[in-house]
Amino acid sequence: MSDEVDGEGRGDRASRGEDGTGDDDATTPRPPPPLEAVLGIGTDLELRATLQHIVDTAAELVGARYGALGVLDPERGGLTELFTAGMSDADRQRIGRLPDGHTGLLGLLIEDPRPLRLDDLTADPRSAGVPPGHPRMRSFLGVPLQLETTVLGNLYLTQKRTGSFTEQDESLLRVLASQAALAIGNARLYGTARQRERWIEGAAAVTTALLTGENATDALITVAESARVLADAYAGVVLQPTDDGGMEIVAASTIGDPAGIVGTIIEPGSPVLVQLFGGEPVFIEDSSTDPRMTTHVRTRFGPSMMLPLQAGGKLIGTLALPRRRGGRPYRAVDRLLATQFASQAALALVLADAQHDREQLAVFEDRDRIARDLHDLVVQRLFATEMMLESTRRRATSTDLDELLGRAVDELDSTIQEVRTTIFALQQPPAEGPTSVRGMVLRETGGAAAVLGFRPSVRFTGPVDTLVGEPAGRSLLAELRGALAAAHRREGVTAIAVEVDAMAPLADGRTGVRLVVTDDGPREDGGRGTTMTWEAPR
C-alpha cells in the first residue's frame, strides 16, 4: 500500500474491539477461512513471492479492497519494501513515493506494535501524510509483523467491501502476520548464514592463494579483488603506510575504470588515519560528503568501510571497500564479516611474506653452495691445469706447439674469469639490486640478454669493486648501455664480449679503468666484428 495508509489516523484502543464488542455484534459470524489457504503460504521458498502471496491471501479472505505488507529495515527503522494488493500500476504511478514507515499509521504500528482497527481512518487526527492520488480509504485493520519481541514490519488492510473490519478479521490477519514474520525471520537467518559462509570460503581461498607463492603486488590485488566481490562493493583497495605517516593506495580492484585510484595518498593527520592507526575500523555512510574523507577519489563513492590490516599488533595496511554513490548502506553483519575477513587476510599476508622470505633464503643458500663448489672444485682444477700447460709451454721446443699451448692457456684463463663472474652473480641476494660496479655490470648484461636473445660474456680484470670509484662506475655503466644498444641495432650479431679492466694503463701513464665491448656483427667494409673502447681514470 502507500503513505495514504501511513497517514490515515489511528482510533483509540476501544475501536480495536479490545472490549470484545462492536463490529462483531452487527454482523453474522464468518466461518473460519479454509485451512489450505493459510497452509499454502508456507509452500513458497522465495521470500518476495511468499510475502506477496500473504498480502493477496489476506485481502481475499477478509474481503478488503486494498492491502499492503511493509518490511522494516532492522537497523534504520524505515520500510525497505512494500507489497501491495488491489492496486493497479496506474495507482502506483499516481502515488509515487512509497511510505518510509516513520509517520502516520504505519509508523504507529511500528512504534506501538499492537493490532489496530478503525472504522474511518480519515477521522483520526494521527492520520497524516497521505500522498496525492492515493485511492480513497476509510476502514482500516493493521497488525505488526512480530517475531518474539522484534518488529519486522506490518500488514494492513483497508476499505473492506462489506462494512467494518471485525475481531474475526483481526484474528485471521494476526495469523497471516505471524506467518509473514516467520518467513522474513527465516529468510534473514538463511541469508546471514549464506553470507557468513561465503566470507569464510573467501577468506580460506585468499589464504590458499597467498601461500602459493604470489609476489607482494599480486597478493595485495588478490585481497582487494576477493573482498570487493564478497562485499558487493564498487571497489576494493589496499592502502599501506607511507614514511611520513600517511597512507597510499597500492592496489585496487574495481568494477569500472580504476584510473586515478592507485597512488592516491591520504595525508598525515587525517581523522580516518587516527582511527586506523589506532586499530579501529572506519565506517562511512557517504564518502562524497563525509568531512573525514579528503582524497580526490572520494567523490566517486558512497557507503564505505575502511578496515585495518593488523598482525602482531602492527598495522601493515588498510582494506577499503567503497560502494557507488547512492549505493545501499552496509549492514551490521556486513561490517562484522568484512572486519573478520580483514583480520584473516592480514595474517595470510604476513604468513605469505614469511614464506616468501624462507623460499628466498633457501634459494640464496643453494646458490651460495653452488658458488662454493665452483670456487673450491672447478676454479682450482682449471687453475692447476693452466699452470701445468704454462709449464709445458716453457719447455716446448716447437714454435707450433708453443702457439697451441699459448692459446690453450688463454682459453683456460678466459674460462676461469667467466666462472668467477658466475660465482659472483650467484652470491648476489636474489631479491636485491646490486650496488657494486661488478654487480651492476652483470645486471646490465643480464637485462640485455632478454632483448638480444643471448647473454653477453663478461670478463673482469683486477679488483673492480675496490679500485673503481662511484663517478667512474656511473660513466662506465652509461657507456656499457650505449654499446649494448648499438650492438642490438646491428644485424647479424650473435655474440658480444664485455671486458672490464680495473688496472688498464692509460695514455698519460696513469692506471685507470677500461671497458671494451666487442660483437661479431658484419661491418660496412665487409669484415666482421665491431669494438667499442672506453677508458677513464679511476
PDB file of N, CA and C in Angstrom, residues 251-298:
ATOM      1  N   ALA A 251      47.127  -0.967  -4.292  1.00  0.00           N
ATOM      2  CA  ALA A 251      46.479  -1.995  -5.113  1.00  0.00           C
ATOM      3  C   ALA A 251      44.988  -1.706  -5.148  1.00  0.00           C
ATOM      4  N   ALA A 252      44.366  -1.949  -6.307  1.00  0.00           N
ATOM      5  CA  ALA A 252      42.941  -1.650  -6.447  1.00  0.00           C
ATOM      6  C   ALA A 252      42.292  -2.630  -7.406  1.00  0.00           C
ATOM      7  N   SER A 253      41.044  -2.981  -7.100  1.00  0.00           N
ATOM      8  CA  SER A 253      40.200  -3.791  -7.974  1.00  0.00           C
ATOM      9  C   SER A 253      38.853  -3.096  -8.052  1.00  0.00           C
ATOM     10  N   THR A 254      38.408  -2.749  -9.251  1.00  0.00           N
ATOM     11  CA  THR A 254      37.157  -2.014  -9.404  1.00  0.00           C
ATOM     12  C   THR A 254      36.299  -2.644 -10.485  1.00  0.00           C
ATOM     13  N   ILE A 255      34.993  -2.353 -10.408  1.00  0.00           N
ATOM     14  CA  ILE A 255      34.075  -2.798 -11.456  1.00  0.00           C
ATOM     15  C   ILE A 255      34.282  -1.974 -12.715  1.00  0.00           C
ATOM     16  N   GLY A 256      34.461  -0.673 -12.527  1.00  0.00           N
ATOM     17  CA  GLY A 256      34.639   0.223 -13.667  1.00  0.00           C
ATOM     18  C   GLY A 256      36.087   0.594 -13.869  1.00  0.00           C
ATOM     19  N   ASP A 257      36.312   1.836 -14.302  1.00  0.00           N
ATOM     20  CA  ASP A 257      37.646   2.328 -14.621  1.00  0.00           C
ATOM     21  C   ASP A 257      38.407   2.637 -13.334  1.00  0.00           C
ATOM     22  N   PRO A 258      39.559   1.956 -13.100  1.00  0.00           N
ATOM     23  CA  PRO A 258      40.317   2.211 -11.872  1.00  0.00           C
ATOM     24  C   PRO A 258      41.262   3.400 -11.977  1.00  0.00           C
ATOM     25  N   ALA A 259      41.213   4.125 -13.098  1.00  0.00           N
ATOM     26  CA  ALA A 259      42.176   5.201 -13.331  1.00  0.00           C
ATOM     27  C   ALA A 259      42.135   6.224 -12.191  1.00  0.00           C
ATOM     28  N   GLY A 260      43.329   6.618 -11.767  1.00  0.00           N
ATOM     29  CA  GLY A 260      43.440   7.654 -10.758  1.00  0.00           C
ATOM     30  C   GLY A 260      43.292   7.172  -9.333  1.00  0.00           C
ATOM     31  N   ILE A 261      43.072   5.864  -9.127  1.00  0.00           N
ATOM     32  CA  ILE A 261      42.883   5.367  -7.764  1.00  0.00           C
ATOM     33  C   ILE A 261      44.227   4.966  -7.150  1.00  0.00           C
ATOM     34  N   VAL A 262      44.961   4.078  -7.838  1.00  0.00           N
ATOM     35  CA  VAL A 262      46.273   3.662  -7.326  1.00  0.00           C
ATOM     36  C   VAL A 262      47.212   4.865  -7.277  1.00  0.00           C
ATOM     37  N   GLY A 263      47.880   5.010  -6.165  1.00  0.00           N
ATOM     38  CA  GLY A 263      48.771   6.157  -5.973  1.00  0.00           C
ATOM     39  C   GLY A 263      48.144   7.284  -5.180  1.00  0.00           C
ATOM     40  N   THR A 264      46.831   7.230  -4.964  1.00  0.00           N
ATOM     41  CA  THR A 264      46.159   8.245  -4.154  1.00  0.00           C
ATOM     42  C   THR A 264      46.673   8.181  -2.720  1.00  0.00           C
ATOM     43  N   ILE A 265      46.921   9.327  -2.135  1.00  0.00           N
ATOM     44  CA  ILE A 265      47.520   9.394  -0.800  1.00  0.00           C
ATOM     45  C   ILE A 265      46.565  10.086   0.170  1.00  0.00           C
ATOM     46  N   ILE A 266      46.394   9.484   1.340  1.00  0.00           N
ATOM     47  CA  ILE A 266      45.712  10.141   2.454  1.00  0.00           C
ATOM     48  C   ILE A 266      46.784  10.831   3.277  1.00  0.00           C
ATOM     49  N   GLU A 267      46.671  12.133   3.394  1.00  0.00           N
ATOM     50  CA  GLU A 267      47.721  12.903   4.036  1.00  0.00           C
ATOM     51  C   GLU A 267      47.792  12.609   5.536  1.00  0.00           C
ATOM     52  N   PRO A 268      48.986  12.747   6.117  1.00  0.00           N
ATOM     53  CA  PRO A 268      49.134  12.531   7.562  1.00  0.00           C
ATOM     54  C   PRO A 268      48.213  13.459   8.355  1.00  0.00           C
ATOM     55  N   GLY A 269      47.706  12.955   9.475  1.00  0.00           N
ATOM     56  CA  GLY A 269      46.841  13.756  10.319  1.00  0.00           C
ATOM     57  C   GLY A 269      45.375  13.662   9.989  1.00  0.00           C
ATOM     58  N   SER A 270      45.019  12.963   8.918  1.00  0.00           N
ATOM     59  CA  SER A 270      43.607  12.814   8.566  1.00  0.00           C
ATOM     60  C   SER A 270      42.868  12.081   9.685  1.00  0.00           C
ATOM     61  N   PRO A 271      41.615  12.491   9.998  1.00  0.00           N
ATOM     62  CA  PRO A 271      40.873  11.825  11.084  1.00  0.00           C
ATOM     63  C   PRO A 271      40.728  10.319  10.885  1.00  0.00           C
ATOM     64  N   VAL A 272      40.572   9.879   9.635  1.00  0.00           N
ATOM     65  CA  VAL A 272      40.423   8.438   9.420  1.00  0.00           C
ATOM     66  C   VAL A 272      41.714   7.701   9.759  1.00  0.00           C
ATOM     67  N   LEU A 273      42.862   8.355   9.543  1.00  0.00           N
ATOM     68  CA  LEU A 273      44.131   7.701   9.851  1.00  0.00           C
ATOM     69  C   LEU A 273      44.325   7.559  11.352  1.00  0.00           C
ATOM     70  N   VAL A 274      43.815   8.522  12.107  1.00  0.00           N
ATOM     71  CA  VAL A 274      43.921   8.416  13.562  1.00  0.00           C
ATOM     72  C   VAL A 274      43.229   7.154  14.048  1.00  0.00           C
ATOM     73  N   GLN A 275      42.037   6.870  13.488  1.00  0.00           N
ATOM     74  CA  GLN A 275      41.314   5.668  13.864  1.00  0.00           C
ATOM     75  C   GLN A 275      42.022   4.409  13.371  1.00  0.00           C
ATOM     76  N   LEU A 276      42.474   4.445  12.117  1.00  0.00           N
ATOM     77  CA  LEU A 276      43.087   3.256  11.529  1.00  0.00           C
ATOM     78  C   LEU A 276      44.400   2.903  12.236  1.00  0.00           C
ATOM     79  N   PHE A 277      45.232   3.904  12.504  1.00  0.00           N
ATOM     80  CA  PHE A 277      46.486   3.619  13.190  1.00  0.00           C
ATOM     81  C   PHE A 277      46.242   3.177  14.625  1.00  0.00           C
ATOM     82  N   GLY A 278      45.068   3.521  15.140  1.00  0.00           N
ATOM     83  CA  GLY A 278      44.689   3.032  16.455  1.00  0.00           C
ATOM     84  C   GLY A 278      44.066   1.651  16.418  1.00  0.00           C
ATOM     85  N   GLY A 279      43.976   1.054  15.236  1.00  0.00           N
ATOM     86  CA  GLY A 279      43.429  -0.294  15.096  1.00  0.00           C
ATOM     87  C   GLY A 279      41.921  -0.336  15.007  1.00  0.00           C
ATOM     88  N   GLU A 280      41.253   0.821  14.779  1.00  0.00           N
ATOM     89  CA  GLU A 280      39.802   0.858  14.722  1.00  0.00           C
ATOM     90  C   GLU A 280      39.327   0.949  13.271  1.00  0.00           C
ATOM     91  N   PRO A 281      38.306   0.167  12.897  1.00  0.00           N
ATOM     92  CA  PRO A 281      37.742   0.301  11.551  1.00  0.00           C
ATOM     93  C   PRO A 281      36.966   1.608  11.420  1.00  0.00           C
ATOM     94  N   VAL A 282      36.849   2.082  10.197  1.00  0.00           N
ATOM     95  CA  VAL A 282      36.117   3.317   9.916  1.00  0.00           C
ATOM     96  C   VAL A 282      34.960   2.974   8.987  1.00  0.00           C
ATOM     97  N   PHE A 283      33.736   3.322   9.393  1.00  0.00           N
ATOM     98  CA  PHE A 283      32.541   3.070   8.592  1.00  0.00           C
ATOM     99  C   PHE A 283      31.930   4.410   8.196  1.00  0.00           C
ATOM    100  N   ILE A 284      31.712   4.575   6.908  1.00  0.00           N
ATOM    101  CA  ILE A 284      31.280   5.865   6.366  1.00  0.00           C
ATOM    102  C   ILE A 284      29.988   5.677   5.592  1.00  0.00           C
ATOM    103  N   GLU A 285      29.008   6.537   5.851  1.00  0.00           N
ATOM    104  CA  GLU A 285      27.721   6.460   5.165  1.00  0.00           C
ATOM    105  C   GLU A 285      27.809   6.992   3.737  1.00  0.00           C
ATOM    106  N   ASP A 286      28.568   8.074   3.546  1.00  0.00           N
ATOM    107  CA  ASP A 286      28.692   8.669   2.210  1.00  0.00           C
ATOM    108  C   ASP A 286      30.073   9.301   2.084  1.00  0.00           C
ATOM    109  N   SER A 287      30.942   8.652   1.331  1.00  0.00           N
ATOM    110  CA  SER A 287      32.322   9.133   1.186  1.00  0.00           C
ATOM    111  C   SER A 287      32.382  10.501   0.529  1.00  0.00           C
ATOM    112  N   SER A 288      31.426  10.780  -0.365  1.00  0.00           N
ATOM    113  CA  SER A 288      31.484  12.031  -1.126  1.00  0.00           C
ATOM    114  C   SER A 288      31.182  13.253  -0.267  1.00  0.00           C
ATOM    115  N   THR A 289      30.519  13.069   0.866  1.00  0.00           N
ATOM    116  CA  THR A 289      30.156  14.212   1.708  1.00  0.00           C
ATOM    117  C   THR A 289      30.771  14.154   3.098  1.00  0.00           C
ATOM    118  N   ASP A 290      31.338  13.032   3.494  1.00  0.00           N
ATOM    119  CA  ASP A 290      31.902  12.907   4.837  1.00  0.00           C
ATOM    120  C   ASP A 290      33.154  13.779   4.956  1.00  0.00           C
ATOM    121  N   PRO A 291      33.193  14.690   5.932  1.00  0.00           N
ATOM    122  CA  PRO A 291      34.346  15.595   6.044  1.00  0.00           C
ATOM    123  C   PRO A 291      35.640  14.878   6.403  1.00  0.00           C
ATOM    124  N   ARG A 292      35.563  13.647   6.899  1.00  0.00           N
ATOM    125  CA  ARG A 292      36.788  12.922   7.223  1.00  0.00           C
ATOM    126  C   ARG A 292      37.526  12.458   5.979  1.00  0.00           C
ATOM    127  N   MET A 293      36.818  12.370   4.850  1.00  0.00           N
ATOM    128  CA  MET A 293      37.426  11.907   3.609  1.00  0.00           C
ATOM    129  C   MET A 293      37.996  13.112   2.859  1.00  0.00           C
ATOM    130  N   THR A 294      39.267  13.031   2.514  1.00  0.00           N
ATOM    131  CA  THR A 294      39.951  14.191   1.919  1.00  0.00           C
ATOM    132  C   THR A 294      40.550  13.914   0.543  1.00  0.00           C
ATOM    133  N   THR A 295      40.517  12.681   0.060  1.00  0.00           N
ATOM    134  CA  THR A 295      41.150  12.374  -1.224  1.00  0.00           C
ATOM    135  C   THR A 295      40.256  12.819  -2.384  1.00  0.00           C
ATOM    136  N   HIS A 296      40.872  12.979  -3.558  1.00  0.00           N
ATOM    137  CA  HIS A 296      40.112  13.426  -4.720  1.00  0.00           C
ATOM    138  C   HIS A 296      39.195  12.342  -5.268  1.00  0.00           C
ATOM    139  N   VAL A 297      39.451  11.068  -4.940  1.00  0.00           N
ATOM    140  CA  VAL A 297      38.614   9.985  -5.478  1.00  0.00           C
ATOM    141  C   VAL A 297      37.349   9.774  -4.654  1.00  0.00           C
ATOM    142  N   ARG A 298      37.209  10.468  -3.527  1.00  0.00           N
ATOM    143  CA  ARG A 298      36.054  10.232  -2.655  1.00  0.00           C
ATOM    144  C   ARG A 298      34.740  10.583  -3.337  1.00  0.00           C
TER     145      ARG A 298
END
